[in-house]
Coordinates of C-alpha atoms in Angstrom, one line a residue:
Chain M
M970 CA -10.4 -10.2 61.5
S971 CA -8.0 -13.0 60.8
T972 CA -6.5 -13.0 57.3
L973 CA -5.8 -16.8 57.3
T974 CA -6.3 -18.2 53.9
L975 CA -8.7 -21.1 53.7
S976 CA -7.1 -24.2 52.5
T977 CA -8.1 -25.8 49.2
D978 CA -8.9 -28.9 51.3
F979 CA -11.6 -27.0 53.3
V980 CA -13.2 -25.5 50.2
Q981 CA -13.3 -28.9 48.5
R982 CA -14.9 -30.4 51.6
L983 CA -17.5 -27.6 51.7
D984 CA -18.3 -28.0 48.0
Q985 CA -18.6 -31.8 48.3
T986 CA -21.2 -31.4 51.1
A987 CA -23.0 -28.8 49.0
D988 CA -23.1 -31.2 46.0
D989 CA -24.2 -34.1 48.2
T990 CA -26.9 -32.0 49.8
E991 CA -28.1 -30.8 46.4
A992 CA -28.3 -34.4 45.2
L993 CA -30.1 -35.5 48.3
L994 CA -32.7 -32.7 48.2
A995 CA -33.3 -33.4 44.5
R996 CA -34.0 -37.0 45.4
L997 CA -36.3 -36.0 48.3
L998 CA -38.1 -33.5 46.0
S999 CA -38.6 -36.0 43.2
D1000 CA -42.0 -36.6 41.9
Q1001 CA -42.0 -40.0 43.4
L1002 CA -44.8 -40.3 46.1
L1003 CA -44.0 -41.3 49.6
P1004 CA -46.1 -43.9 51.5
D1005 CA -49.5 -42.3 52.5
E1006 CA -49.1 -39.5 50.0
I1007 CA -51.9 -39.0 47.5
A1008 CA -50.3 -36.6 45.0
R1009 CA -47.5 -34.1 44.7
P1010 CA -49.0 -31.2 42.7
R1011 CA -46.7 -30.3 39.8
R1012 CA -46.6 -26.5 40.1
L1013 CA -45.9 -26.8 43.9
M1014 CA -43.0 -29.2 43.3
E1015 CA -41.6 -27.0 40.6
A1016 CA -41.7 -24.0 42.9
I1017 CA -40.1 -25.8 45.7
R1018 CA -37.3 -27.1 43.5
Y1019 CA -36.8 -23.5 42.1
S1020 CA -36.1 -22.3 45.6
S1021 CA -34.3 -25.2 47.2
L1022 CA -32.2 -26.6 44.3
A1023 CA -30.6 -23.2 43.4
G1024 CA -27.2 -24.1 44.7
G1025 CA -25.6 -22.1 47.4
K1026 CA -23.0 -22.8 50.0
R1027 CA -25.2 -25.1 52.1
L1028 CA -23.4 -23.9 55.2
R1029 CA -26.0 -25.3 57.6
P1030 CA -25.9 -28.9 56.3
F1031 CA -22.1 -28.6 56.3
L1032 CA -22.1 -27.7 60.0
V1033 CA -24.3 -30.8 60.7
V1034 CA -22.0 -33.1 58.6
E1035 CA -18.8 -31.8 60.2
S1036 CA -20.1 -31.7 63.8
A1037 CA -21.3 -35.2 63.3
A1038 CA -18.0 -36.3 61.8
V1039 CA -16.3 -35.4 65.1
F1040 CA -18.1 -38.3 66.6
G1041 CA -17.8 -40.6 63.6
V1042 CA -21.6 -40.5 62.8
P1043 CA -22.3 -42.0 59.3
R1044 CA -22.3 -39.3 56.7
D1045 CA -25.6 -40.3 55.2
A1046 CA -27.4 -39.8 58.5
A1047 CA -25.8 -36.4 58.9
L1048 CA -26.7 -35.4 55.4
L1049 CA -30.4 -36.2 56.0
A1050 CA -30.4 -34.1 59.2
G1051 CA -28.6 -31.4 57.2
A1052 CA -31.2 -31.6 54.4
A1053 CA -34.0 -31.2 56.9
L1054 CA -32.3 -28.1 58.3
E1055 CA -31.7 -26.7 54.8
C1056 CA -35.5 -27.1 54.1
I1057 CA -36.2 -24.9 57.1
H1058 CA -33.6 -22.4 55.9
C1059 CA -35.1 -22.3 52.3
Y1060 CA -38.7 -21.9 53.6
S1061 CA -37.6 -19.0 55.8
L1062 CA -36.1 -17.2 52.8
I1063 CA -39.2 -17.8 50.7
H1064 CA -41.6 -16.4 53.3
D1065 CA -39.2 -13.5 54.3
D1066 CA -39.1 -12.4 50.6
L1067 CA -42.9 -12.1 50.3
P1068 CA -44.4 -8.7 49.6
A1069 CA -46.0 -8.7 53.1
M1070 CA -42.6 -9.2 54.6
D1071 CA -39.3 -7.9 53.1
N1072 CA -40.8 -7.6 49.6
S1073 CA -37.5 -8.7 48.0
E1074 CA -37.2 -9.1 44.2
L1075 CA -33.9 -10.9 44.0
R1076 CA -32.4 -13.8 45.8
R1077 CA -29.0 -15.3 44.7
G1078 CA -29.2 -13.2 41.6
R1079 CA -32.6 -14.6 40.4
P1080 CA -36.2 -13.5 40.9
T1081 CA -37.5 -14.5 44.3
L1082 CA -40.1 -17.3 44.3
H1083 CA -43.2 -15.1 44.5
R1084 CA -41.8 -13.0 41.5
A1085 CA -41.1 -16.1 39.5
Y1086 CA -44.4 -17.8 40.4
D1087 CA -47.0 -15.9 42.6
D1088 CA -47.6 -15.1 46.2
A1089 CA -50.0 -18.0 46.9
T1090 CA -47.5 -20.6 45.5
A1091 CA -44.7 -19.0 47.5
I1092 CA -46.7 -19.2 50.8
L1093 CA -47.6 -22.9 50.1
A1094 CA -44.1 -23.8 48.9
G1095 CA -42.7 -22.4 52.2
D1096 CA -45.3 -24.3 54.2
A1097 CA -44.5 -27.4 52.3
L1098 CA -40.7 -27.1 52.9
L1099 CA -41.2 -26.4 56.6
T1100 CA -43.4 -29.5 56.9
L1101 CA -41.0 -31.6 54.8
A1102 CA -38.2 -30.8 57.2
F1103 CA -40.0 -32.8 59.9
D1104 CA -40.8 -35.6 57.5
I1105 CA -37.1 -35.9 56.6
I1106 CA -35.7 -35.7 60.1
T1107 CA -37.9 -38.5 61.5
R1108 CA -36.9 -41.0 58.8
D1109 CA -35.5 -44.3 59.7
E1110 CA -32.5 -43.8 57.4
I1111 CA -31.1 -41.6 60.2
H1112 CA -29.8 -44.7 62.0
A1113 CA -29.8 -43.4 65.5
D1114 CA -31.6 -44.4 68.6
A1115 CA -35.3 -43.4 68.4
G1116 CA -34.9 -41.3 71.6
V1117 CA -32.0 -39.4 70.0
R1118 CA -34.0 -38.8 66.9
L1119 CA -36.9 -37.4 68.9
L1120 CA -34.5 -35.0 70.7
L1121 CA -33.1 -33.9 67.3
T1122 CA -36.6 -33.3 65.9
R1123 CA -37.7 -31.3 68.9
A1124 CA -34.4 -29.3 68.8
L1125 CA -35.2 -28.4 65.2
A1126 CA -38.7 -27.3 66.1
R1127 CA -37.4 -25.1 68.9
A1128 CA -34.7 -23.5 66.8
S1129 CA -37.2 -22.7 64.0
G1130 CA -40.2 -21.6 66.1
I1131 CA -41.6 -18.8 68.2
G1132 CA -38.5 -18.6 70.5
G1133 CA -36.1 -19.1 67.5
M1134 CA -36.1 -18.1 63.9
V1135 CA -39.8 -17.2 63.4
G1136 CA -39.7 -15.1 66.6
G1137 CA -36.6 -13.4 65.4
Q1138 CA -38.1 -12.4 62.1
M1139 CA -41.1 -10.9 64.1
L1140 CA -38.7 -8.9 66.3
D1141 CA -36.8 -7.7 63.1
L1142 CA -40.1 -6.4 61.6
A1143 CA -41.0 -4.8 64.8
G1144 CA -37.6 -3.0 64.9
E1145 CA -38.3 -1.7 61.4
G1146 CA -41.5 -0.1 62.8
R1147 CA -43.8 -2.4 60.8
F1148 CA -46.4 -2.6 63.6
G1149 CA -46.5 1.0 64.6
D1150 CA -43.6 2.8 66.3
R1151 CA -40.2 1.3 65.9
E1152 CA -39.6 -1.1 68.8
P1153 CA -36.2 -0.9 70.4
V1154 CA -33.9 -3.6 69.0
D1155 CA -31.6 -5.8 71.1
V1156 CA -29.2 -6.7 68.3
A1157 CA -27.6 -9.7 70.1
R1158 CA -31.0 -11.2 71.0
L1159 CA -32.4 -10.6 67.5
Q1160 CA -29.3 -12.3 66.0
Q1161 CA -29.5 -15.3 68.4
M1162 CA -33.1 -15.9 67.3
K1163 CA -33.3 -14.9 63.6
T1164 CA -30.1 -16.4 62.2
G1165 CA -28.3 -17.8 65.2
A1166 CA -30.8 -20.5 66.3
L1167 CA -30.6 -22.5 63.0
L1168 CA -26.8 -22.2 62.8
R1169 CA -26.5 -23.4 66.4
F1170 CA -28.8 -26.3 65.6
G1171 CA -26.4 -27.3 62.8
C1172 CA -23.6 -27.6 65.4
I1173 CA -25.5 -29.3 68.2
A1174 CA -27.1 -31.8 65.7
G1175 CA -23.8 -33.6 65.4
A1176 CA -23.5 -33.8 69.2
L1177 CA -27.0 -35.2 69.4
L1178 CA -26.5 -37.7 66.6
G1179 CA -23.1 -38.6 68.1
Q1180 CA -24.5 -39.1 71.6
A1181 CA -21.9 -36.7 72.9
S1182 CA -21.1 -36.2 76.5
K1183 CA -22.5 -33.2 78.3
E1184 CA -19.1 -31.5 78.0
Q1185 CA -18.8 -32.2 74.3
Y1186 CA -22.4 -31.0 73.7
K1187 CA -21.7 -27.8 75.6
A1188 CA -18.5 -27.3 73.5
L1189 CA -20.4 -27.5 70.3
D1190 CA -23.2 -25.3 71.7
D1191 CA -20.6 -22.6 72.6
Y1192 CA -19.0 -23.0 69.2
G1193 CA -22.3 -22.7 67.4
R1194 CA -23.3 -19.5 69.3
A1195 CA -19.9 -17.9 68.5
L1196 CA -20.1 -18.9 64.9
G1197 CA -23.7 -17.6 64.7
E1198 CA -22.8 -14.2 66.0
A1199 CA -19.8 -14.0 63.7
F1200 CA -22.0 -14.9 60.8
Q1201 CA -24.4 -12.1 61.5
I1202 CA -21.7 -9.5 62.0
A1203 CA -20.1 -10.6 58.7
D1204 CA -23.6 -10.1 57.2
D1205 CA -24.0 -6.7 58.6
L1206 CA -20.5 -5.8 57.4
L1207 CA -21.2 -7.1 53.9
D1208 CA -24.3 -4.9 53.8
V1209 CA -22.1 -1.9 54.3
E1210 CA -18.9 -2.9 52.5
G1211 CA -20.1 -5.7 50.1
D1212 CA -20.6 -5.8 46.4
A1213 CA -24.1 -6.3 45.0
A1214 CA -22.8 -8.6 42.3
A1215 CA -21.1 -11.0 44.7
L1216 CA -24.1 -10.8 47.1
G1217 CA -26.7 -11.5 44.4
K1218 CA -28.9 -8.9 46.0
P1219 CA -28.6 -5.1 46.6
A1220 CA -26.1 -4.0 49.3
G1221 CA -27.1 -1.2 51.6
A1222 CA -30.5 -2.6 52.4
D1223 CA -30.0 -2.2 56.2
A1224 CA -29.0 1.5 55.9
A1225 CA -32.0 2.1 53.6
L1226 CA -34.3 0.8 56.3
N1227 CA -32.3 2.7 59.0
K1228 CA -31.9 -0.6 60.8
T1229 CA -30.0 -1.2 64.0
T1230 CA -27.2 -3.7 63.3
F1231 CA -24.0 -4.8 64.9
V1232 CA -22.3 -2.3 62.6
T1233 CA -24.4 0.7 63.6
Q1234 CA -23.9 -0.4 67.2
L1235 CA -20.2 -1.2 67.2
G1236 CA -18.9 0.7 64.2
I1237 CA -17.0 -1.0 61.4
D1238 CA -13.8 -1.4 63.3
G1239 CA -15.6 -2.5 66.5
A1240 CA -17.6 -5.1 64.5
K1241 CA -14.4 -6.5 63.0
K1242 CA -12.7 -6.7 66.3
R1243 CA -15.7 -8.5 67.7
V1244 CA -15.5 -11.1 64.9
G1245 CA -11.9 -11.7 65.9
D1246 CA -13.0 -12.3 69.6
L1247 CA -15.7 -14.6 68.4
L1248 CA -13.3 -16.7 66.3
A1249 CA -11.0 -17.0 69.4
R1250 CA -14.1 -18.1 71.4
A1251 CA -15.0 -20.7 68.8
D1252 CA -11.4 -22.0 68.8
K1253 CA -11.4 -22.3 72.5
A1254 CA -14.7 -24.2 72.6
L1255 CA -13.3 -26.7 70.0
S1256 CA -10.1 -27.3 71.9
I1257 CA -11.4 -30.5 73.6
F1258 CA -11.7 -32.1 70.2
G1259 CA -8.1 -31.6 69.3
E1260 CA -7.4 -32.1 65.6
K1261 CA -10.9 -33.5 65.1
G1262 CA -12.1 -29.9 65.5
D1263 CA -9.9 -28.5 62.6
V1264 CA -12.6 -28.4 60.0
L1265 CA -15.1 -26.7 62.3
R1266 CA -12.4 -24.2 63.2
A1267 CA -11.9 -23.4 59.5
A1268 CA -15.7 -23.2 59.1
A1269 CA -15.8 -20.4 61.6
R1270 CA -13.1 -18.5 59.7
F1271 CA -14.9 -19.1 56.4
V1272 CA -18.2 -17.7 57.9
A1273 CA -16.4 -14.6 59.2
E1274 CA -14.6 -13.9 56.0
R1275 CA -17.1 -14.8 53.3
K1276 CA -17.8 -12.2 50.6
N1277 CA -21.4 -13.2 50.0
Chain U
M1335 CA -78.7 -39.2 55.8
S1336 CA -79.4 -40.7 59.2
T1337 CA -81.7 -38.6 61.4
L1338 CA -80.4 -40.2 64.6
T1339 CA -80.3 -37.7 67.3
L1340 CA -76.9 -37.3 69.0
S1341 CA -77.0 -38.2 72.6
T1342 CA -76.4 -35.6 75.3
D1343 CA -73.6 -37.8 76.5
F1344 CA -71.8 -37.5 73.1
V1345 CA -72.2 -33.7 73.1
Q1346 CA -70.9 -33.5 76.6
R1347 CA -67.9 -35.6 75.7
L1348 CA -67.2 -33.5 72.7
D1349 CA -67.5 -30.3 74.8
Q1350 CA -65.2 -31.7 77.5
T1351 CA -62.4 -32.5 75.0
A1352 CA -62.9 -29.0 73.4
D1353 CA -62.5 -27.4 76.9
D1354 CA -59.5 -29.6 77.8
T1355 CA -57.9 -28.8 74.4
E1356 CA -58.5 -25.1 74.9
A1357 CA -56.9 -25.2 78.4
L1358 CA -53.9 -27.2 77.1
L1359 CA -53.3 -24.9 74.2
A1360 CA -53.5 -21.9 76.5
R1361 CA -50.9 -23.5 78.7
L1362 CA -48.7 -24.4 75.7
L1363 CA -49.1 -20.8 74.4
S1364 CA -48.3 -19.1 77.7
D1365 CA -45.5 -16.5 77.9
Q1366 CA -43.4 -19.0 79.7
L1367 CA -40.2 -19.8 77.8
L1368 CA -39.3 -23.3 76.9
P1369 CA -35.7 -24.6 77.4
D1370 CA -33.5 -23.2 74.6
E1371 CA -35.9 -20.5 73.7
I1372 CA -34.7 -16.9 73.8
A1373 CA -37.9 -14.9 73.7
R1374 CA -41.5 -15.1 72.7
P1375 CA -42.4 -11.9 71.0
R1376 CA -45.5 -10.4 72.5
R1377 CA -47.4 -9.4 69.4
L1378 CA -46.7 -12.8 67.8
M1379 CA -48.0 -14.6 70.9
E1380 CA -51.1 -12.5 70.9
A1381 CA -51.8 -13.1 67.3
I1382 CA -51.3 -16.9 67.8
R1383 CA -53.7 -16.9 70.8
Y1384 CA -56.3 -14.8 68.8
S1385 CA -56.4 -17.5 66.2
S1386 CA -56.0 -20.7 68.2
L1387 CA -57.9 -20.0 71.4
A1388 CA -61.1 -18.9 69.7
G1389 CA -63.1 -21.9 70.8
G1390 CA -64.6 -24.2 68.1
K1391 CA -65.6 -27.8 68.2
R1392 CA -62.0 -29.1 68.3
L1393 CA -63.1 -32.1 66.2
R1394 CA -59.6 -33.2 65.3
P1395 CA -58.3 -33.4 68.9
F1396 CA -61.6 -35.2 69.7
L1397 CA -60.8 -37.9 67.1
V1398 CA -57.3 -38.4 68.5
V1399 CA -58.7 -38.7 72.1
E1400 CA -61.5 -41.1 71.2
S1401 CA -59.4 -43.2 68.8
A1402 CA -56.8 -43.4 71.6
A1403 CA -59.4 -44.3 74.2
V1404 CA -60.3 -47.4 72.2
F1405 CA -56.9 -48.7 73.3
G1406 CA -56.9 -47.3 76.8
V1407 CA -54.2 -44.7 76.0
P1408 CA -53.8 -42.1 78.8
R1409 CA -56.0 -39.1 78.1
D1410 CA -53.2 -36.6 78.7
A1411 CA -51.0 -38.1 76.0
A1412 CA -53.8 -38.2 73.5
L1413 CA -54.7 -34.5 74.3
L1414 CA -51.1 -33.5 73.6
A1415 CA -51.1 -35.2 70.2
G1416 CA -54.5 -33.7 69.6
A1417 CA -53.2 -30.2 70.5
A1418 CA -50.4 -30.7 68.0
L1419 CA -52.9 -31.6 65.3
E1420 CA -55.1 -28.6 66.2
C1421 CA -52.0 -26.3 65.8
I1422 CA -51.7 -27.6 62.2
H1423 CA -55.4 -27.0 61.6
C1424 CA -55.2 -23.4 63.0
Y1425 CA -52.1 -22.5 61.0
S1426 CA -53.8 -23.8 57.8
L1427 CA -56.8 -21.6 58.4
I1428 CA -54.6 -18.5 59.0
H1429 CA -52.6 -19.0 55.8
D1430 CA -55.7 -20.0 53.7
D1431 CA -57.4 -16.8 54.8
L1432 CA -54.6 -14.5 53.6
P1433 CA -55.2 -12.0 50.8
A1434 CA -52.9 -13.9 48.5
M1435 CA -54.9 -17.1 49.1
D1436 CA -58.7 -17.1 49.8
N1437 CA -58.7 -13.4 51.0
S1438 CA -61.3 -14.1 53.7
E1439 CA -62.5 -11.4 56.0
L1440 CA -64.4 -13.5 58.6
R1441 CA -63.6 -16.7 60.4
R1442 CA -66.0 -18.0 63.2
G1443 CA -67.8 -14.7 63.1
R1444 CA -64.7 -12.6 63.8
P1445 CA -62.2 -10.8 61.6
T1446 CA -59.5 -13.2 60.2
L1447 CA -56.1 -12.8 61.7
H1448 CA -54.6 -10.7 58.9
R1449 CA -57.6 -8.3 59.2
A1450 CA -57.2 -8.1 63.0
Y1451 CA -53.4 -7.7 62.8
D1452 CA -51.6 -7.6 59.5
D1453 CA -50.4 -9.9 56.7
A1454 CA -46.8 -10.3 58.0
T1455 CA -48.0 -11.2 61.5
A1456 CA -50.5 -13.7 60.0
I1457 CA -47.8 -15.4 57.9
L1458 CA -45.4 -15.7 60.9
A1459 CA -48.2 -16.8 63.3
G1460 CA -49.0 -19.6 60.8
D1461 CA -45.4 -20.6 60.5
A1462 CA -45.0 -20.5 64.3
L1463 CA -48.1 -22.7 64.9
L1464 CA -47.0 -25.2 62.2
T1465 CA -43.6 -25.4 63.9
L1466 CA -45.1 -25.6 67.4
A1467 CA -47.0 -28.7 66.3
F1468 CA -43.8 -30.6 65.9
D1469 CA -42.4 -29.2 69.2
I1470 CA -45.5 -30.5 71.0
I1471 CA -45.8 -33.9 69.3
T1472 CA -42.2 -34.8 70.2
R1473 CA -42.6 -34.0 73.9
D1474 CA -41.8 -36.6 76.6
E1475 CA -45.2 -36.1 78.2
I1476 CA -46.5 -38.3 75.4
H1477 CA -45.6 -41.4 77.4
A1478 CA -45.2 -43.8 74.5
D1479 CA -42.3 -45.7 73.1
A1480 CA -39.8 -43.4 71.3
G1481 CA -40.3 -45.4 68.1
V1482 CA -44.0 -44.9 68.2
R1483 CA -43.7 -41.2 68.8
L1484 CA -41.4 -40.9 65.8
L1485 CA -44.0 -42.7 63.7
L1486 CA -46.6 -40.4 65.0
T1487 CA -44.5 -37.3 64.2
R1488 CA -43.7 -38.5 60.7
A1489 CA -47.4 -39.3 60.1
L1490 CA -48.3 -35.8 61.1
A1491 CA -45.8 -34.3 58.7
R1492 CA -47.1 -36.5 55.8
A1493 CA -50.7 -35.6 56.5
S1494 CA -49.8 -31.9 56.5
G1495 CA -47.3 -31.6 53.7
I1496 CA -47.0 -31.7 49.9
G1497 CA -48.9 -35.0 49.5
G1498 CA -51.5 -34.0 52.2
M1499 CA -53.1 -30.7 53.3
V1500 CA -50.7 -28.2 51.7
G1501 CA -50.8 -30.1 48.4
G1502 CA -54.6 -30.1 48.6
Q1503 CA -54.7 -26.4 49.0
M1504 CA -52.5 -26.0 46.0
L1505 CA -54.9 -28.2 43.9
D1506 CA -57.8 -26.3 45.2
L1507 CA -56.3 -22.9 44.0
A1508 CA -55.4 -24.5 40.6
G1509 CA -59.0 -25.7 40.2
E1510 CA -60.2 -22.1 40.8
G1511 CA -58.0 -21.0 37.8
R1512 CA -55.5 -19.1 40.1
F1513 CA -52.5 -20.1 38.0
G1514 CA -53.9 -19.6 34.5
D1515 CA -56.6 -21.8 33.1
R1516 CA -58.8 -23.7 35.5
E1517 CA -57.2 -27.1 36.1
P1518 CA -59.6 -30.1 36.1
V1519 CA -60.6 -31.0 39.6
D1520 CA -60.7 -34.6 40.9
V1521 CA -63.0 -33.8 43.9
A1522 CA -62.3 -37.0 45.7
R1523 CA -58.5 -36.6 45.5
L1524 CA -58.7 -32.9 46.5
Q1525 CA -60.8 -33.8 49.6
Q1526 CA -58.5 -36.6 50.6
M1527 CA -55.6 -34.2 50.6
K1528 CA -57.0 -30.8 51.7
T1529 CA -59.3 -31.8 54.5
G1530 CA -59.2 -35.6 54.6
A1531 CA -55.5 -36.1 55.5
L1532 CA -55.7 -34.3 58.9
L1533 CA -59.0 -35.9 59.9
R1534 CA -57.6 -39.3 59.0
F1535 CA -54.4 -38.6 61.0
G1536 CA -56.7 -37.8 64.0
C1537 CA -58.1 -41.4 63.7
I1538 CA -54.9 -43.3 63.1
A1539 CA -53.1 -41.3 65.9
G1540 CA -55.0 -43.4 68.4
A1541 CA -54.0 -46.6 66.7
L1542 CA -50.3 -45.5 66.7
L1543 CA -50.4 -44.4 70.3
G1544 CA -52.2 -47.6 71.3
Q1545 CA -49.8 -49.8 69.4
A1546 CA -52.8 -51.3 67.5
S1547 CA -52.6 -54.5 65.5
K1548 CA -52.4 -54.2 61.7
E1549 CA -56.1 -55.1 61.5
Q1550 CA -57.1 -52.4 64.1
Y1551 CA -54.9 -49.8 62.4
K1552 CA -56.6 -50.6 59.1
A1553 CA -60.0 -50.3 60.7
L1554 CA -59.3 -46.8 62.0
D1555 CA -57.7 -45.8 58.7
D1556 CA -60.9 -46.9 56.8
Y1557 CA -63.1 -45.2 59.4
G1558 CA -61.0 -42.0 59.1
R1559 CA -61.2 -42.0 55.3
A1560 CA -65.0 -42.4 55.4
L1561 CA -65.4 -39.8 58.1
G1562 CA -63.2 -37.4 56.1
E1563 CA -65.2 -37.7 52.9
A1564 CA -68.5 -37.3 54.9
F1565 CA -67.0 -34.2 56.5
Q1566 CA -66.3 -32.6 53.1
I1567 CA -69.6 -33.5 51.6
A1568 CA -71.4 -32.0 54.6
D1569 CA -69.3 -28.9 54.1
D1570 CA -70.2 -28.7 50.5
L1571 CA -73.9 -29.2 51.4
L1572 CA -73.7 -26.5 54.1
D1573 CA -72.2 -24.1 51.5
V1574 CA -75.4 -24.6 49.5
E1575 CA -78.0 -25.0 52.2
G1576 CA -76.3 -23.5 55.2
D1577 CA -77.0 -20.4 57.2
A1578 CA -74.4 -17.7 57.3
A1579 CA -75.1 -16.9 60.9
A1580 CA -74.6 -20.5 62.0
L1581 CA -71.5 -20.8 59.7
G1582 CA -69.8 -17.7 61.0
K1583 CA -68.9 -16.9 57.4
P1584 CA -70.8 -16.3 54.2
A1585 CA -72.6 -19.2 52.6
G1586 CA -72.5 -19.7 48.8
A1587 CA -68.7 -19.1 48.5
D1588 CA -68.2 -22.2 46.4
A1589 CA -71.0 -21.2 43.9
A1590 CA -69.5 -17.7 43.7
L1591 CA -66.2 -19.2 42.7
N1592 CA -67.9 -21.7 40.4
K1593 CA -66.1 -24.5 42.2
T1594 CA -66.4 -28.1 41.4
T1595 CA -67.6 -29.8 44.7
F1596 CA -69.2 -33.1 45.7
V1597 CA -72.6 -31.2 45.3
T1598 CA -72.0 -30.0 41.8
Q1599 CA -70.8 -33.5 40.9
L1600 CA -73.4 -35.6 42.7
G1601 CA -76.3 -33.1 43.1
I1602 CA -77.8 -32.4 46.5
D1603 CA -79.7 -35.7 46.8
G1604 CA -76.8 -37.7 45.5
A1605 CA -74.5 -36.1 47.9
K1606 CA -76.8 -36.9 50.8
K1607 CA -77.1 -40.5 49.7
R1608 CA -73.3 -40.7 49.5
V1609 CA -73.0 -39.4 53.1
G1610 CA -75.4 -42.3 54.2
D1611 CA -73.1 -44.8 52.4
L1612 CA -70.1 -43.4 54.1
L1613 CA -71.7 -43.6 57.5
A1614 CA -72.4 -47.2 56.9
R1615 CA -68.8 -47.7 55.8
A1616 CA -67.6 -46.0 59.0
D1617 CA -69.8 -48.3 61.1
K1618 CA -68.6 -51.4 59.4
A1619 CA -64.9 -50.4 59.9
L1620 CA -65.5 -49.9 63.6
S1621 CA -67.3 -53.3 64.0
I1622 CA -64.2 -55.0 65.3
F1623 CA -64.1 -52.7 68.3
G1624 CA -67.6 -53.6 69.4
E1625 CA -69.0 -51.2 72.0
K1626 CA -65.6 -49.5 72.3
G1627 CA -66.3 -48.0 68.9
D1628 CA -69.6 -46.3 69.9
V1629 CA -68.2 -42.8 70.5
L1630 CA -66.4 -42.9 67.1
R1631 CA -69.6 -44.1 65.5
A1632 CA -71.5 -41.1 67.0
A1633 CA -68.6 -38.8 65.9
A1634 CA -69.1 -39.8 62.2
R1635 CA -72.9 -39.0 62.5
F1636 CA -72.0 -35.7 64.2
V1637 CA -69.6 -34.8 61.4
A1638 CA -72.2 -35.6 58.7
E1639 CA -75.1 -33.8 60.3
R1640 CA -73.4 -30.7 61.7
K1641 CA -74.8 -27.3 60.9
N1642 CA -71.5 -25.3 60.9

């Protein structure tokens, strides 16, 4: 794995987008009613805010903002699309943590939503955030051609649905033997669905908003796939080598479940080598953007080297 | 309540749309991958089909098709929008039935999804159907202006989300005392959110697809609100007077939970009188469409007089 130190400039940029995303989500999750809304039940709003305004790196919105910046897309439009993507990410964590799913007690060092509230509230908060994502991504404040916005909306649905994140979570549970015998796990396919599809969406969102050429779209698609796989391998490595305090959740969860991961498949050294190859692939994909691809290049490194 | 007998013609029309919706959903839920999809996990697909291809009146798609027919919108486009709405309806039933929510064992005379499969599969099947709705409603086969389709997509998100169906379910649970003391229930507001918002969407979807005038939109909106309230009062009456065999689930569930309903609030006679008033309001709203409103007029009667 590369040992390149991330520049202060990159970290500031990442933090700025995290702050802007947090502020935008706080506004979108205010008690103010939208047109055609009847009421926003207080407990549901509190639960949603508990889960989605808990800080975090906001990596997915950052990918949207930076892939959009390559094409000069206005930052506000990209932030909205990023906020929609973050709603999907937050809902998926809430539902995955449920007792019927991963039964997790901690998330980012705090009680998971169903622990802090209750299971019914957590199910509905997840449903509400998933739905809110499609409310946000169709808003007129995303000043793009209506056809482009429809494409973007459909791409988000595809990345999140049966053949994307939700399907990946199902395969993951099947691989744990949750529905009878353990089903064989294709680690690469599982990753592409469960975590890869949303990260890839973050990268192609900029291409869609920026009305990229086919070649540019394909470059960001390739980049997004490489980054997504590097992200998952880093995750699997952290589960083996990471520190519970930095992770905000227990390490060793995969081993405890006897899960097939990139690390069990490639070994620690093999997994680290693979990350290096993926970073090279990401760099190569971005080459057509020249200097405009620098931040995305750094983002891939950040993803691969993160400690939590 | 009116004792008008529904014509054979109306029932045939309703059945035809139910059949067409079933066939369309079966096609949309085939094992064939969509572009950008990686895999459709078998067990998840089976679970989704178990819940969403179980027949039923398909009232919500019917409202979309018939409100669209007023404006001469092509039937295929309306059926797709109707199928998206039905996906939302089906997901809401799956999640509402979960042990953490209403803990229901039967739905349409068969085991609920989490009973036939398991809780994790039911949570993910619901999430997948909710997401699929937004995949469907953004498809190009809905040959309408892209701006119109964005409006339609956003209206579906609003009807389903925090200030619509999901919020209504939250208020319903709060009214049952699920989060501590019973919270006071505003029956009309609860109905508008929990069941009304999706029924109303079915009626305004036709106006949006048909690029209705403001006056025509308002007429279908008024009609949809009256029909939605009549639907809920009929539901509350069926819970008191209905027959478990016809309902496919136990009657008396509201009384067992000591719930505040239109019937506890208005009494049986008062509730029936209110349904009559709502049918008159629905008729009045439709008057600007002349004979073109006949099917929707009959639909309101059907909703009010149904036995399950």
